[in-house]
Amino acid sequence: MKAAHKCLLFHFVLLSVIFLCHGQYFNDKGKLVLPESYKIPWMAKVQDFLTLSLVTIPGTHDSMALYGGPEAECQAFSLMDQLRAGIRFLDLKVFGLGGTLYVIKGVAYQHSTLKEVLDTVQAFLSEYKTEAVLIEVRADSFEKILVNELVEGLIGSDQHYWVTSGMPTMGQVRGKIVFLQKNTFTLGIPLIEPDGTGSQKVTNIQDKDNRIVKQLSQAAEACGGDNAVLTYTSGTGFGSFWGMFLTPKRVAEKVNPWLNQYLRQFFPNQHRPCLGIIAMDFPGFDLIQDVINLNTW
């Protein structure tokens, strides 16, 4: 009996450790609890003279995708909690209707307009003036002209936005929203994705891990240039037979702990690689912090 109790206790402790470690890097609970010692404005440590392309930045893929069921949902933290946790890149798919840009995921409306997102980010930046938030606006090609016109109308002549294509220094963009241009959006810094793979369909997690390694290696080579460099660690098996059960959450559940271990291999190094923007699904607080800690000051 005692041996059986010991065995059960061992498995309970083991499962508890696995759960706790798992929760540090993957989060689907939607509740952010910050350590008392945590400092929200981490960009304050980035020297003013450094170009933005030399900073490794944690981001979220489909940043507002909190609704629509398992195939649509990609995040658990609210927008403000993402920013407070250290996220500095937002990925937004929008749809224009009646002069308003709505944030969507697939066909699912994400209970927010682009204006509401920008207002929330501006409120955050007004409190933490050392920070900058990068935003990629994605639209269908047939809405390219409409979306660009509506965004220009939203921001007007507000100087708290970076809309030119030149790569700025950190000092130039503190307190600002920095737009990134790609395909259907033409405001801001040019954005490139290593290997051009984006968030591909996933049918095998190991293959996804290997693609991420390849992308991050290419990102390291491209850092410091005239373009922002983006790697998506997200993925979904939706639409494929072999990956039909791999929702964004299930992919992130497996990829995020692996990604954390991959990134931590660089921590003993005095000079850690610049990896550009890393956009994730369901990132836990500790994973976000480990991306930030790739920067050395």
Short mmCIF file of N, CA and C in Angstrom, two decimals, residues 32 34 40 63-64 66 77-88 90 116-128:
data_model
loop_
_atom_site.label_atom_id
_atom_site.label_comp_id
_atom_site.label_asym_id
_atom_site.label_seq_id
_atom_site.Cartn_x
_atom_site.Cartn_y
_atom_site.Cartn_z
N LEU A 32 -3.81 37.51 -16.77
CA LEU A 32 -2.41 37.89 -16.63
C LEU A 32 -2.13 38.31 -15.19
N LEU A 34 1.09 39.63 -13.10
CA LEU A 34 2.46 40.09 -13.25
C LEU A 34 3.21 39.98 -11.93
N ILE A 40 7.10 46.89 -16.71
CA ILE A 40 6.38 46.82 -17.99
C ILE A 40 7.16 47.47 -19.14
N SER A 63 -3.64 38.99 -33.38
CA SER A 63 -3.57 39.46 -32.00
C SER A 63 -4.92 39.60 -31.30
N MET A 64 -5.97 39.87 -32.06
CA MET A 64 -7.28 40.07 -31.47
C MET A 64 -8.20 38.86 -31.60
N LEU A 66 -9.73 36.31 -30.25
CA LEU A 66 -10.16 35.69 -28.99
C LEU A 66 -11.53 35.04 -29.11
N PHE A 77 -4.95 36.33 -23.87
CA PHE A 77 -4.78 37.63 -23.21
C PHE A 77 -5.53 38.71 -23.99
N SER A 78 -6.14 39.63 -23.28
CA SER A 78 -6.72 40.82 -23.92
C SER A 78 -5.60 41.66 -24.53
N LEU A 79 -5.98 42.62 -25.35
CA LEU A 79 -4.97 43.47 -25.98
C LEU A 79 -4.13 44.20 -24.94
N MET A 80 -4.76 44.81 -23.96
CA MET A 80 -4.00 45.55 -22.96
C MET A 80 -3.11 44.61 -22.16
N ASP A 81 -3.58 43.41 -21.85
CA ASP A 81 -2.74 42.46 -21.12
C ASP A 81 -1.56 41.99 -21.96
N GLN A 82 -1.76 41.85 -23.27
CA GLN A 82 -0.63 41.51 -24.14
C GLN A 82 0.45 42.59 -24.05
N LEU A 83 0.03 43.83 -24.12
CA LEU A 83 0.98 44.94 -24.07
C LEU A 83 1.67 44.99 -22.71
N ARG A 84 0.92 44.79 -21.64
CA ARG A 84 1.50 44.82 -20.30
C ARG A 84 2.47 43.66 -20.10
N ALA A 85 2.23 42.53 -20.76
CA ALA A 85 3.11 41.36 -20.63
C ALA A 85 4.38 41.51 -21.46
N GLY A 86 4.45 42.52 -22.34
CA GLY A 86 5.68 42.75 -23.11
C GLY A 86 5.53 42.66 -24.61
N ILE A 87 4.35 42.27 -25.10
CA ILE A 87 4.14 42.18 -26.55
C ILE A 87 4.26 43.56 -27.18
N ARG A 88 5.05 43.65 -28.27
CA ARG A 88 5.24 44.93 -28.94
C ARG A 88 5.01 44.83 -30.45
N LEU A 90 1.78 43.66 -33.13
CA LEU A 90 0.40 43.20 -33.28
C LEU A 90 0.11 42.91 -34.75
N GLU A 116 -10.62 51.16 -32.29
CA GLU A 116 -10.59 50.78 -30.88
C GLU A 116 -9.24 50.19 -30.50
N VAL A 117 -8.66 49.40 -31.41
CA VAL A 117 -7.32 48.85 -31.16
C VAL A 117 -6.30 49.97 -31.05
N LEU A 118 -6.33 50.90 -32.00
CA LEU A 118 -5.37 52.01 -31.99
C LEU A 118 -5.54 52.87 -30.75
N ASP A 119 -6.77 53.09 -30.33
CA ASP A 119 -7.02 53.89 -29.13
C ASP A 119 -6.44 53.20 -27.89
N THR A 120 -6.59 51.87 -27.82
CA THR A 120 -6.04 51.12 -26.68
C THR A 120 -4.52 51.20 -26.66
N VAL A 121 -3.91 51.04 -27.83
CA VAL A 121 -2.45 51.09 -27.91
C VAL A 121 -1.95 52.50 -27.56
N GLN A 122 -2.65 53.51 -28.05
CA GLN A 122 -2.26 54.88 -27.73
C GLN A 122 -2.38 55.16 -26.23
N ALA A 123 -3.40 54.62 -25.59
CA ALA A 123 -3.55 54.80 -24.15
C ALA A 123 -2.39 54.15 -23.41
N PHE A 124 -1.97 52.97 -23.89
CA PHE A 124 -0.81 52.29 -23.29
C PHE A 124 0.45 53.12 -23.47
N LEU A 125 0.65 53.64 -24.68
CA LEU A 125 1.87 54.42 -24.97
C LEU A 125 1.88 55.77 -24.27
N SER A 126 0.72 56.31 -23.99
CA SER A 126 0.69 57.58 -23.25
C SER A 126 1.14 57.38 -21.81
N GLU A 127 0.97 56.14 -21.32
CA GLU A 127 1.42 55.83 -19.96
C GLU A 127 2.88 55.39 -19.94
N TYR A 128 3.28 54.64 -20.99
CA TYR A 128 4.65 54.12 -21.06
C TYR A 128 5.32 54.72 -22.31
#
